[in-house]
PDB file of C-alpha atoms in Angstrom:
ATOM      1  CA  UNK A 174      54.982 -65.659  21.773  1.00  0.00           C
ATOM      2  CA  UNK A 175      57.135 -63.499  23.951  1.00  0.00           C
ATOM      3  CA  UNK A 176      55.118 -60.604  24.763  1.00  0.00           C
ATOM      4  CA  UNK A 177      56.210 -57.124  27.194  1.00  0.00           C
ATOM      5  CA  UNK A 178      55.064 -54.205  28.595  1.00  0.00           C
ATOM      6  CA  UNK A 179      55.952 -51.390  28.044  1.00  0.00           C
ATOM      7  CA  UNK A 180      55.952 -47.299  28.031  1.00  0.00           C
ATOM      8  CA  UNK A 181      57.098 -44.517  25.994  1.00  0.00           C
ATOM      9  CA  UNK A 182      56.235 -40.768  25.993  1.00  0.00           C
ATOM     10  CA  UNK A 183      53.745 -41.497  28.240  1.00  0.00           C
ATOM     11  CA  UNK A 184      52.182 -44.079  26.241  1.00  0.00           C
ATOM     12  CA  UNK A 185      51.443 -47.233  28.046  1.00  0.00           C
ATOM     13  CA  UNK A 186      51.298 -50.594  25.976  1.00  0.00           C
ATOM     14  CA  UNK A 187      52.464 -54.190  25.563  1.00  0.00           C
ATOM     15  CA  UNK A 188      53.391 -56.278  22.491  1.00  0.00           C
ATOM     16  CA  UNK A 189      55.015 -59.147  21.287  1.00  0.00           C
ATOM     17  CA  UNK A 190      58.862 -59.156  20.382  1.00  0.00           C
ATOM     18  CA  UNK A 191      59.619 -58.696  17.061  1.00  0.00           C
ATOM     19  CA  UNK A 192      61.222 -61.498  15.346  1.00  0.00           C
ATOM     20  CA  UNK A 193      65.144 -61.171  14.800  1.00  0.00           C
ATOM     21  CA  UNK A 194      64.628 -57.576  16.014  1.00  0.00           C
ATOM     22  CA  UNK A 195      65.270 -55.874  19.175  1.00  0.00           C
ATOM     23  CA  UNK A 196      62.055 -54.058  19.235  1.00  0.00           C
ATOM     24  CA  UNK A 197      58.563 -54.697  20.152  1.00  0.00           C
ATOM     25  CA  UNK A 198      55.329 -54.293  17.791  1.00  0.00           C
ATOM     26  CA  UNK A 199      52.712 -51.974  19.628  1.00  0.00           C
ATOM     27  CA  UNK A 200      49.867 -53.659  19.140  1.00  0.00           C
ATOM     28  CA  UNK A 201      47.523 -50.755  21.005  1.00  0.00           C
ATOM     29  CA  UNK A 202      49.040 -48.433  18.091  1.00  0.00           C
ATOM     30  CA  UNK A 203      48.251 -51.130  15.489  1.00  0.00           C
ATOM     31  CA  UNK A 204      44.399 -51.679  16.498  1.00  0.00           C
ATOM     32  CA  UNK A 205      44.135 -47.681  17.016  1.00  0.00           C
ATOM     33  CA  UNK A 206      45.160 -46.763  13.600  1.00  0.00           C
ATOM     34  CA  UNK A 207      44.479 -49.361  11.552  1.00  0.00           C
ATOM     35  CA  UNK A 208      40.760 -50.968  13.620  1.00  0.00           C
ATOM     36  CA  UNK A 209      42.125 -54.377  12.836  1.00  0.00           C
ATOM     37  CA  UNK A 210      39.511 -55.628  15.083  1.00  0.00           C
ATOM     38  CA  UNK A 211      35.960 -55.140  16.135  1.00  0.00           C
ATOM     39  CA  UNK A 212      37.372 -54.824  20.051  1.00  0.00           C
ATOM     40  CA  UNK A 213      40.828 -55.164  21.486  1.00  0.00           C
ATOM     41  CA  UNK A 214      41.652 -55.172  25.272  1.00  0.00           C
ATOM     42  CA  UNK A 215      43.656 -52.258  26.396  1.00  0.00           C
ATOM     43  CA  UNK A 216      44.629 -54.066  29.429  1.00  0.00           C
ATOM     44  CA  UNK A 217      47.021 -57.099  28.949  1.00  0.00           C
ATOM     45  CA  UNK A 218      45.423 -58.995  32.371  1.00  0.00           C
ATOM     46  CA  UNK A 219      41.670 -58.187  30.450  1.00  0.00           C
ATOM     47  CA  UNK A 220      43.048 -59.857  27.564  1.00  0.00           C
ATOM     48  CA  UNK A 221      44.960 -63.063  28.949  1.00  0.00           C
ATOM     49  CA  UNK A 222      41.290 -63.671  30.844  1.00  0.00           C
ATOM     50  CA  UNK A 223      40.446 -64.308  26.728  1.00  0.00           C
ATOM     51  CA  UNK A 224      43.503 -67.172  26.567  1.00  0.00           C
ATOM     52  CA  UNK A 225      44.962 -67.938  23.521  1.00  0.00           C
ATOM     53  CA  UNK A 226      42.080 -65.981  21.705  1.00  0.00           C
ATOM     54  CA  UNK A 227      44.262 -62.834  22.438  1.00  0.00           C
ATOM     55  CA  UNK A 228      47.374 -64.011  21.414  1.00  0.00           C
ATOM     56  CA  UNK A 229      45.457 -64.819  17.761  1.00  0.00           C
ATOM     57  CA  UNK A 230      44.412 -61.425  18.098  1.00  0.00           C
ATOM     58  CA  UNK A 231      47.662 -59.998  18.711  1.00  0.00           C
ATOM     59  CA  UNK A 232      49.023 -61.849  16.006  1.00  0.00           C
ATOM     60  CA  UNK A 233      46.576 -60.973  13.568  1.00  0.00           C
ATOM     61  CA  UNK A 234      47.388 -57.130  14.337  1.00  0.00           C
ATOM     62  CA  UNK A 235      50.995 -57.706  13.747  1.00  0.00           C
ATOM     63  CA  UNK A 236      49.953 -59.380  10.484  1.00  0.00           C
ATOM     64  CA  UNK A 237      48.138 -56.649   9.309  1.00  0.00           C
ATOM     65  CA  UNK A 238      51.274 -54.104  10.725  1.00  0.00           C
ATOM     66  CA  UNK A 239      53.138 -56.020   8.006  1.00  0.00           C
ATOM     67  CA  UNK A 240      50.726 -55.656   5.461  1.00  0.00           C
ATOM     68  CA  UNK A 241      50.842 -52.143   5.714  1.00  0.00           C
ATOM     69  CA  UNK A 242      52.876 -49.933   4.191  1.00  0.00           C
ATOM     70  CA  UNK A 243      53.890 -48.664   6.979  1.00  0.00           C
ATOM     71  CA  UNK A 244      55.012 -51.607   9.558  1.00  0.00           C
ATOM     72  CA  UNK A 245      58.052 -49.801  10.989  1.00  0.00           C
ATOM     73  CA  UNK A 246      56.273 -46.861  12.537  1.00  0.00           C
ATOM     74  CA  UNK A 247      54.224 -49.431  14.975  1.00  0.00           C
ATOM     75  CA  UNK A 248      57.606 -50.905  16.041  1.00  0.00           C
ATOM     76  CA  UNK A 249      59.510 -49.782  19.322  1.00  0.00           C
ATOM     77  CA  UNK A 250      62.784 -50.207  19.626  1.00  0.00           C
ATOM     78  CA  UNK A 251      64.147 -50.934  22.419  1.00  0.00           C
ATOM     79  CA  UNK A 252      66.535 -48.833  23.228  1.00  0.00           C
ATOM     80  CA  UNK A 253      63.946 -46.039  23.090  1.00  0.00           C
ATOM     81  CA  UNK A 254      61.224 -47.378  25.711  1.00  0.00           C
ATOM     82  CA  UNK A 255      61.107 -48.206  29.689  1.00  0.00           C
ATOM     83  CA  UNK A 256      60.575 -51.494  30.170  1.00  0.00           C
ATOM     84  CA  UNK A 257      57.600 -52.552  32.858  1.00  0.00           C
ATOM     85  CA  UNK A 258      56.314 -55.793  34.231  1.00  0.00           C
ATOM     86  CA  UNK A 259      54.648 -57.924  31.758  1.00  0.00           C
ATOM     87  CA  UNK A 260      52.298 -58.041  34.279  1.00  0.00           C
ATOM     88  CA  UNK A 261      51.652 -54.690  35.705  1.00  0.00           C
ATOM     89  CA  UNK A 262      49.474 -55.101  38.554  1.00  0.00           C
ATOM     90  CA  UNK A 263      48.179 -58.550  39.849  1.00  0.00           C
ATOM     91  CA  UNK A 264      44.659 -59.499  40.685  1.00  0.00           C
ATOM     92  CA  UNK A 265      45.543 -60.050  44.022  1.00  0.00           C
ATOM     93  CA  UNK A 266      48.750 -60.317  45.676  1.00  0.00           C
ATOM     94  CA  UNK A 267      51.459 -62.310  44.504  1.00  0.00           C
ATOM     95  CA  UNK A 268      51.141 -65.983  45.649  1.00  0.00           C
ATOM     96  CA  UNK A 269      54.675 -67.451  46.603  1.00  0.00           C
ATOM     97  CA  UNK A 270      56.272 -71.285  47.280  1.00  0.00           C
ATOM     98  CA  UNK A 271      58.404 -71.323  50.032  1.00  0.00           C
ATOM     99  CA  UNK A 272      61.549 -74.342  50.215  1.00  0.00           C
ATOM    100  CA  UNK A 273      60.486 -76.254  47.075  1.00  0.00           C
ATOM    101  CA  UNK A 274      64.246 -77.170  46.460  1.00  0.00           C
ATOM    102  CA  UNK A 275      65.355 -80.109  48.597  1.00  0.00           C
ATOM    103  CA  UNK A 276      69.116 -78.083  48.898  1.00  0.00           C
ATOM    104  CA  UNK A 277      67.522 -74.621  49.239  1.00  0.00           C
ATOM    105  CA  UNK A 278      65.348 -75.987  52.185  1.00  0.00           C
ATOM    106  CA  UNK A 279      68.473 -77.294  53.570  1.00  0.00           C
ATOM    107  CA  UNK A 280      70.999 -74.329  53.480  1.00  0.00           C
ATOM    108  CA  UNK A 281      67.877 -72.138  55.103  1.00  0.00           C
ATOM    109  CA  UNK A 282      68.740 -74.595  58.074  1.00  0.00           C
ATOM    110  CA  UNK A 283      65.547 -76.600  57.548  1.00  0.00           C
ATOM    111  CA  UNK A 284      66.630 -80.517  58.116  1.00  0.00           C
ATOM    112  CA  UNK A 285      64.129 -81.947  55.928  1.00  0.00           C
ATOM    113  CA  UNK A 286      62.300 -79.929  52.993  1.00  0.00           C
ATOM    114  CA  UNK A 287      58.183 -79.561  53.610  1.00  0.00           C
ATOM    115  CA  UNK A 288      55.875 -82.371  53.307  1.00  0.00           C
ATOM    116  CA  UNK A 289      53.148 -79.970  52.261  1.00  0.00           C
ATOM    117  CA  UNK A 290      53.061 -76.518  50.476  1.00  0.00           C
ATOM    118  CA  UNK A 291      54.222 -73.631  52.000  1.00  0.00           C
ATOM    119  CA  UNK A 292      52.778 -70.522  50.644  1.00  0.00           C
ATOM    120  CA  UNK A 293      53.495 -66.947  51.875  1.00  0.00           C
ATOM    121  CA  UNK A 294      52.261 -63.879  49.099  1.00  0.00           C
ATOM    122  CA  UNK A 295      53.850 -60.626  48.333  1.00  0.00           C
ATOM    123  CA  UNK A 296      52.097 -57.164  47.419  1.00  0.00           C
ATOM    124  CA  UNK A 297      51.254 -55.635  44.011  1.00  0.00           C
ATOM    125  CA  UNK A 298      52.657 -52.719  45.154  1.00  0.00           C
ATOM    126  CA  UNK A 299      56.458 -54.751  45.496  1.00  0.00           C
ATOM    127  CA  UNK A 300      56.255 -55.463  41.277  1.00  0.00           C
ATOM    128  CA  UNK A 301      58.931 -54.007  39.416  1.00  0.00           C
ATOM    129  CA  UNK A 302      60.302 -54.527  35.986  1.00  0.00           C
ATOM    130  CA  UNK A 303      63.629 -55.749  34.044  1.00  0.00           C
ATOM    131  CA  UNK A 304      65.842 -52.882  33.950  1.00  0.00           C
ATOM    132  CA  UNK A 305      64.608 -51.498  37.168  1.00  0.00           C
ATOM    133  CA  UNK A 306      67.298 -49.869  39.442  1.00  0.00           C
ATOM    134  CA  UNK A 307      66.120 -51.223  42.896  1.00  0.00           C
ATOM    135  CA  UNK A 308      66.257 -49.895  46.265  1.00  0.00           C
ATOM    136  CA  UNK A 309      67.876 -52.205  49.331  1.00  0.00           C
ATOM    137  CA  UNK A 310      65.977 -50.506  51.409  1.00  0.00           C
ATOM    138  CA  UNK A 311      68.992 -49.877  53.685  1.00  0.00           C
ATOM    139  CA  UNK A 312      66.846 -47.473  56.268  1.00  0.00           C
ATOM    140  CA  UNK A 313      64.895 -51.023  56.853  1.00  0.00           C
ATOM    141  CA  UNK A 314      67.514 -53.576  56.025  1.00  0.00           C
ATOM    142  CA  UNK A 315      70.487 -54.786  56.261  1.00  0.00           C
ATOM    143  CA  UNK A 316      70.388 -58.229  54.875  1.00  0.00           C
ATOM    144  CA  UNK A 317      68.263 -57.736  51.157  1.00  0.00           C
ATOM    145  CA  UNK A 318      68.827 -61.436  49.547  1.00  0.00           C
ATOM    146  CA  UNK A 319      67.765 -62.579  45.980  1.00  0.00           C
ATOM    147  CA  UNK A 320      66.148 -65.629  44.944  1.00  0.00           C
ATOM    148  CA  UNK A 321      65.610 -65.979  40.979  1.00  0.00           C
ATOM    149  CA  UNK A 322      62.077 -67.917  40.561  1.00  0.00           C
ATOM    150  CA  UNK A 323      59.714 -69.567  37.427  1.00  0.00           C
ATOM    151  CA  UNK A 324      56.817 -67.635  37.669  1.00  0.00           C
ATOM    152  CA  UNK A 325      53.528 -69.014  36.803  1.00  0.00           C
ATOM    153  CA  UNK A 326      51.009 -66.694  34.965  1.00  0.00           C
ATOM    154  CA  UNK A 327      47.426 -67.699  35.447  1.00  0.00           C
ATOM    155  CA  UNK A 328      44.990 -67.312  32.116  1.00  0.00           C
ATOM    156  CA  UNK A 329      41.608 -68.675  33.519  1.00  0.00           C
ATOM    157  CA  UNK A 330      39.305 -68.286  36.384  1.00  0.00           C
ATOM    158  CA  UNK A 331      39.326 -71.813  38.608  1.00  0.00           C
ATOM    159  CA  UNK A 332      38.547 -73.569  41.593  1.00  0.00           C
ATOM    160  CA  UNK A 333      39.510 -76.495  42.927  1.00  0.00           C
ATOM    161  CA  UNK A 334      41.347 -77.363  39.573  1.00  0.00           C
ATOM    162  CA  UNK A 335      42.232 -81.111  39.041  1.00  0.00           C
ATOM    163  CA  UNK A 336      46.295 -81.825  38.352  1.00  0.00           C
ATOM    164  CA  UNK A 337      45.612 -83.272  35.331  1.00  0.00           C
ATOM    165  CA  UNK A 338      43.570 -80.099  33.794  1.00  0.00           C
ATOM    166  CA  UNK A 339      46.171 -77.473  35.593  1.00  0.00           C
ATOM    167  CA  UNK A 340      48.090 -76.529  32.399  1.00  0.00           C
ATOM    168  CA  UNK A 341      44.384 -75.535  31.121  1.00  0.00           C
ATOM    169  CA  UNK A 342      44.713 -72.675  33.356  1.00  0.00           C
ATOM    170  CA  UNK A 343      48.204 -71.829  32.875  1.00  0.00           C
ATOM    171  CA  UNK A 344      48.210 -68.743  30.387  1.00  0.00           C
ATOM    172  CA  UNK A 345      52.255 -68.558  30.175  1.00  0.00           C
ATOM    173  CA  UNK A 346      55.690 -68.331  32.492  1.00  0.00           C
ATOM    174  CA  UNK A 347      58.042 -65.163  33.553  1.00  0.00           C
ATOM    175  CA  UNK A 348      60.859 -64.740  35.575  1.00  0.00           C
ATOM    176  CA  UNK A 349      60.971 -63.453  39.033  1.00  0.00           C
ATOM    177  CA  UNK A 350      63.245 -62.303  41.218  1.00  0.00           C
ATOM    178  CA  UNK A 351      62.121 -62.486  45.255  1.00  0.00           C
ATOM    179  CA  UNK A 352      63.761 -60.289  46.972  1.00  0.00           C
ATOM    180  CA  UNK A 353      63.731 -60.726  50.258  1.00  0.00           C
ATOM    181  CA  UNK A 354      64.365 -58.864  53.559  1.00  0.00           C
ATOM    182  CA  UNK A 355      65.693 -61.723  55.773  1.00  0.00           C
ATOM    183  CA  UNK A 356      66.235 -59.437  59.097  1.00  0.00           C
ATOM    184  CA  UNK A 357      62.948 -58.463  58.889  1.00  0.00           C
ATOM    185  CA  UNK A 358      61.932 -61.646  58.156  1.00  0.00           C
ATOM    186  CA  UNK A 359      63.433 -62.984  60.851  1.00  0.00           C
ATOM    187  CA  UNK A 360      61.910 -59.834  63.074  1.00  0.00           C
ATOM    188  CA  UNK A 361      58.045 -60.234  62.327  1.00  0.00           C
ATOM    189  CA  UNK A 362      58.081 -63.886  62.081  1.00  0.00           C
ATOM    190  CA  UNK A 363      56.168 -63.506  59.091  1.00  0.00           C
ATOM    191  CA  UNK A 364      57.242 -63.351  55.437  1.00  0.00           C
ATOM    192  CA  UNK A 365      54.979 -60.446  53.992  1.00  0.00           C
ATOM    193  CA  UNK A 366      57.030 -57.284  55.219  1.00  0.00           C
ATOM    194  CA  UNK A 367      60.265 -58.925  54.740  1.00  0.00           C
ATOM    195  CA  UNK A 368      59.184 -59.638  51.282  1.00  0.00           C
ATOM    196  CA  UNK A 369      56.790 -56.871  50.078  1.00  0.00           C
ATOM    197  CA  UNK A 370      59.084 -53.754  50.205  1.00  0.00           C
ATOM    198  CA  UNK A 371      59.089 -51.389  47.138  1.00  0.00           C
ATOM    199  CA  UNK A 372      60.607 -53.237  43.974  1.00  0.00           C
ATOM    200  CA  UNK A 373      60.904 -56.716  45.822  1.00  0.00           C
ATOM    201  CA  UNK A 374      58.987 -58.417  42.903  1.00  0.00           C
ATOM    202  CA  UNK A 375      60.890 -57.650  39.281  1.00  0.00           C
ATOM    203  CA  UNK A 376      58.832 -60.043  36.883  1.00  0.00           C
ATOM    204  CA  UNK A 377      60.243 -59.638  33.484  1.00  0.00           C
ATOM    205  CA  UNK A 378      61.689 -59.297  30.929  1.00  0.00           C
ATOM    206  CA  UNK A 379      59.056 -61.163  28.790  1.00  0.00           C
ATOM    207  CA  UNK A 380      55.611 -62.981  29.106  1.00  0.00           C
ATOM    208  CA  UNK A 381      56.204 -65.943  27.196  1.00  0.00           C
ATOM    209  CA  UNK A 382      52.843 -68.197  26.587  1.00  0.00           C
ATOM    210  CA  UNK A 383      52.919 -71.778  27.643  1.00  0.00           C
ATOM    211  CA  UNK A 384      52.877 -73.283  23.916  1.00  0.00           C
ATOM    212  CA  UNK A 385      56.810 -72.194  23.709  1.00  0.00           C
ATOM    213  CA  UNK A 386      57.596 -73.982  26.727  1.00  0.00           C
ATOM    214  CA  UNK A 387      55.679 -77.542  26.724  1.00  0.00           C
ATOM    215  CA  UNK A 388      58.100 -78.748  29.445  1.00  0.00           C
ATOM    216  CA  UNK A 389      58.094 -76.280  32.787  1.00  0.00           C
ATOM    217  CA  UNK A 390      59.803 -78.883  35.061  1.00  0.00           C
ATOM    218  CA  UNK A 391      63.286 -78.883  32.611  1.00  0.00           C
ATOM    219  CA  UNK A 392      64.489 -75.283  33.092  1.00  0.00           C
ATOM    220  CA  UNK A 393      67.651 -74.142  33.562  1.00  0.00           C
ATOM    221  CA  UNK A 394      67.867 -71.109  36.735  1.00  0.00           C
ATOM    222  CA  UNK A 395      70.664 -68.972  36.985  1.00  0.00           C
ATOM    223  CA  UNK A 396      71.435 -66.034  39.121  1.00  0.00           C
ATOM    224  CA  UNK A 397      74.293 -63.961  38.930  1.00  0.00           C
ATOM    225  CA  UNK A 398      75.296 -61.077  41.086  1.00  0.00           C
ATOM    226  CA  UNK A 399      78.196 -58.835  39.112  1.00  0.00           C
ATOM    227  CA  UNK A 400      78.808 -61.958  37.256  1.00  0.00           C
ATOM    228  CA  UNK A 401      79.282 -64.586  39.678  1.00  0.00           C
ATOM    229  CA  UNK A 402      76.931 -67.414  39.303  1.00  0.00           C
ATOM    230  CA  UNK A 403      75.299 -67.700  42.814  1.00  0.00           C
ATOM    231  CA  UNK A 404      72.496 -69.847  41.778  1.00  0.00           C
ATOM    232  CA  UNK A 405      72.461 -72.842  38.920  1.00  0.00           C
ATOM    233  CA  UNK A 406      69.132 -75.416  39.172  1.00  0.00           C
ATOM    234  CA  UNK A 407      66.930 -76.786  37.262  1.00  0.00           C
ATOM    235  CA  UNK A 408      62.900 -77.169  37.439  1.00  0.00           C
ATOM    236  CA  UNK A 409      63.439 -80.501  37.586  1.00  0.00           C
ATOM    237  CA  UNK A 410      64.541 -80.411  41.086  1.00  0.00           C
ATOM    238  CA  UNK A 411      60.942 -78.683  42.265  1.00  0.00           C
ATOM    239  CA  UNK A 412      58.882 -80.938  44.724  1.00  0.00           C
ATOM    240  CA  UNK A 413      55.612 -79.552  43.617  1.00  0.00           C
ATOM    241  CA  UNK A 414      55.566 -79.276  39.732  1.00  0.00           C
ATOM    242  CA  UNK A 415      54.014 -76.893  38.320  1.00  0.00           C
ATOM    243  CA  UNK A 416      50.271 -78.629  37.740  1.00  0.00           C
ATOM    244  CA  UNK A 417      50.928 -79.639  41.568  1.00  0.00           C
ATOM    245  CA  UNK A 418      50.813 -76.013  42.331  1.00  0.00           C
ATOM    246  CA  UNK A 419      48.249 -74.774  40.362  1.00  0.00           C
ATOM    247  CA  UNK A 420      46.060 -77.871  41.756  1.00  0.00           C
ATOM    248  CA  UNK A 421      46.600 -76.546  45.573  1.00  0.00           C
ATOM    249  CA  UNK A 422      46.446 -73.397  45.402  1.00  0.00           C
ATOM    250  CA  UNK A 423      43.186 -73.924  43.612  1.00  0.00           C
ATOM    251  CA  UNK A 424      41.420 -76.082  46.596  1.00  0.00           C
ATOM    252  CA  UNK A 425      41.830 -72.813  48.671  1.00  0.00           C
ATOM    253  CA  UNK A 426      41.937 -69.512  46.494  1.00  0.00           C
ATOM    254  CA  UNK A 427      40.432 -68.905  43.237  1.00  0.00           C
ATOM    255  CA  UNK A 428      42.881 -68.352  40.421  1.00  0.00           C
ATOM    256  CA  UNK A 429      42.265 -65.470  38.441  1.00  0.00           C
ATOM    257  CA  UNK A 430      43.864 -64.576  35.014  1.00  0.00           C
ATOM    258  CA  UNK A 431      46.684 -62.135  35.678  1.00  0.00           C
ATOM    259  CA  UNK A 432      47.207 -63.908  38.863  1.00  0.00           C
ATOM    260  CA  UNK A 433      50.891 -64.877  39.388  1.00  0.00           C
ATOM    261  CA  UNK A 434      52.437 -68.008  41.242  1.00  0.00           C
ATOM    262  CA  UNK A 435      56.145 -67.726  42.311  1.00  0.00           C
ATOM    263  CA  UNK A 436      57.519 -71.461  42.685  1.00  0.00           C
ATOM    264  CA  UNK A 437      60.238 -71.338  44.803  1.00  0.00           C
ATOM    265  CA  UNK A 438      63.708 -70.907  44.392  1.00  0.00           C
ATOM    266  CA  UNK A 439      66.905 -73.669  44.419  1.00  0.00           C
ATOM    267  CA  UNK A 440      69.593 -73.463  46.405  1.00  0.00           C
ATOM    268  CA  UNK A 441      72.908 -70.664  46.446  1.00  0.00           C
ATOM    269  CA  UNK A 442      70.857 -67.915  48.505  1.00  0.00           C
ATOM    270  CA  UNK A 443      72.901 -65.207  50.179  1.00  0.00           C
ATOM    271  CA  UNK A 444      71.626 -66.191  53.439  1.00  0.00           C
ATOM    272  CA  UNK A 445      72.905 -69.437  52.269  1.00  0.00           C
ATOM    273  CA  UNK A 446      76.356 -68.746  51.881  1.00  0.00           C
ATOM    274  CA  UNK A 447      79.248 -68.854  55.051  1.00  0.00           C
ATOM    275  CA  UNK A 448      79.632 -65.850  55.429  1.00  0.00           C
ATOM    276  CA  UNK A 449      76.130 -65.051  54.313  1.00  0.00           C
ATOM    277  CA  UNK A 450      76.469 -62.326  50.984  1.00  0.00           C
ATOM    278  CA  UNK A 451      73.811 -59.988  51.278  1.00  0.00           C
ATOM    279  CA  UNK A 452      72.619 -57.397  48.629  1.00  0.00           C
ATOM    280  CA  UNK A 453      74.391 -53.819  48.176  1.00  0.00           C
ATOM    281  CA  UNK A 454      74.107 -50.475  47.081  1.00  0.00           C
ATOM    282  CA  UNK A 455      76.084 -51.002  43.200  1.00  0.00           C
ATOM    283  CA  UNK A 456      74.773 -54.436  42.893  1.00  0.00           C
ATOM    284  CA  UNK A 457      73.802 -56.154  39.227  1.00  0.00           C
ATOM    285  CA  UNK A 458      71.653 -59.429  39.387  1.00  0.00           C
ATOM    286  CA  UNK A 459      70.614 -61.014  36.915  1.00  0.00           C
ATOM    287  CA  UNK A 460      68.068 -64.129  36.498  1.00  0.00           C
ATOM    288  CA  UNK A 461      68.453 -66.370  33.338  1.00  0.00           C
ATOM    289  CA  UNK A 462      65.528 -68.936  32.528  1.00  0.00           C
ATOM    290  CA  UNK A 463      65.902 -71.206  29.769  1.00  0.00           C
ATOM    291  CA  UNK A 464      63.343 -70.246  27.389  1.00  0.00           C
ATOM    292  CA  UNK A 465      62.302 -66.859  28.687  1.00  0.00           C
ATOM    293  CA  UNK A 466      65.706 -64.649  28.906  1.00  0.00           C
ATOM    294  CA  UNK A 467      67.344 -62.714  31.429  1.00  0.00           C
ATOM    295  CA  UNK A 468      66.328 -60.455  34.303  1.00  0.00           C
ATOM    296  CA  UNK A 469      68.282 -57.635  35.022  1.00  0.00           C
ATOM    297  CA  UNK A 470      68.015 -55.298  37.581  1.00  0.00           C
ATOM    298  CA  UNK A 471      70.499 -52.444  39.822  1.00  0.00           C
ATOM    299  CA  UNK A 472      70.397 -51.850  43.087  1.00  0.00           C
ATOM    300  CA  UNK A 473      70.781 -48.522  44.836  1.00  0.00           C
TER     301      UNK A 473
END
């Protein structure tokens, strides 16, 4: 199931994709109107802490949406809404894999990639959505840099969470974009200002549950700015999989549903290029994940 979030005339709501359609079935409007069920979450993070109990919820409102004779009056089209982050706020902030590509780690001037996790996190407050126009922050920054990203989307409360039970607590994948300040990076020796500006975290377009992608670690990752592929990797090429990630993280936070895991980005980074190629004011990237779609966003 592909589900988004979403907002029109001041109406805040999420869905999944309608089938063959370019719209999106509002499944708030569905429960409201018709009482499908006894209870329905009004918050998508309340409801992915019920796993794939909400997504049979969800589809038994779009069932009885069809039923009805009048299904096209719960569906938004897309063309008519404003897009958010399937996941609007996070738990807690946004948990991040530093050099998890062999080549990325090397054209960041690292001569070997880590032996052990690196982790660095990003604010709530950076999320944005697909379709977002983006600032570069340009009073700040001089040197904003994208790195497309598989983002993990946690569905269960856990600690210390064995490898081999990780997927248990996996409650589906987006795409991220992590933008990145690398002057100020550089600056504060840290990574959280450099990466936790306004809008430095578009998740999007879709939330797509883990059934419809049974393989995380065979993705294709592209990013292109104003067409020009920049980056092209696959999952595959990840050090720590997926389940690997989930397992660490575990041993020293505790996951929460709604909780998101960036895993790191492969190689063709602006920083990366000679001359380095640096975000500006006009700028289109977009971040393709097999599976999940594309990520758009502008930059002002």
């Amino acid at each position: 199931m592909k589900i988004l979030s979403f907002k029109l005339g001041g109406h805040v709501s999420f869905g999944p994709k309608v089938k063959k359609e370019e719209a999106v079935w509002d499944v708030l409007a569905i429960q409201n109107e018709l009482q499908v069920l006894p209870s329905f979450s009004s918050s998508i993070v309340d409801g992915i802490a019920l796993g794939f109990d909400f997504v049979e919820q969800i589809r038994k409102l779009v069932e009885a949406a069809e039923k009805s004779d009048r299904a096209n009056s719960f569906k938004r089209e897309f063309t008519v809404i404003e897009w958010l982050s399937p996941i609007p706020r996070t738990p807690k902030n946004i948990m991040c894999i530093g050099k998890n590509y062999d080549e990325h780690a090397k054209e960041m001037g690292a001569e070997a990639a880590p032996t052990d996790v690196m982790v660095f996190t990003k604010s709530p407050t950076a999320i944005a959505a697909d379709g977002q126009t983006i600032s570069i922050h340009a009073d700040l920054s001089s040197k904003m840099d994208y790195e497309g990203e598989l983002a993990i989307v946690i569905g269960k409360r856990g600690k210390n969470i064995p490898k081999n039970l990780a997927y248990d607590y996996v409650f589906g994948y987006t795409i991220a974009n992590d933008l990145t300040a690398r002057d100020l990076q550089e600056k504060h020796k840290q990574f959280f200002l450099g990466k936790s500006l306004d809008g430095t975290c578009p998740l999007g377009p879709y939330l797509v549950t883990k059934d419809e992608i049974p393989n995380p670690q065979d993705l294709t990752v592209v990013t292109k700015v104003n067409d020009e592929v920049r980056q092209n990797g696959s999952t595959k090429d990840m050090m720590f999989t997926v389940e690997s990630l989930v397992s660490i993280l575990s041993q020293h936070v505790t996951l929460e549903p709604g909780d998101v895991i960036l895993t790191g980005t492969p190689a063709g980074v602006g920083k990366g290029m000679n001359p380095p190629q640096f975000l500006k004011a006009g700028d289109t990237v977009k971040v393709s994940i097999q599976g999940i779609g594309t990520l758009v966003n502008h930059f002002e």
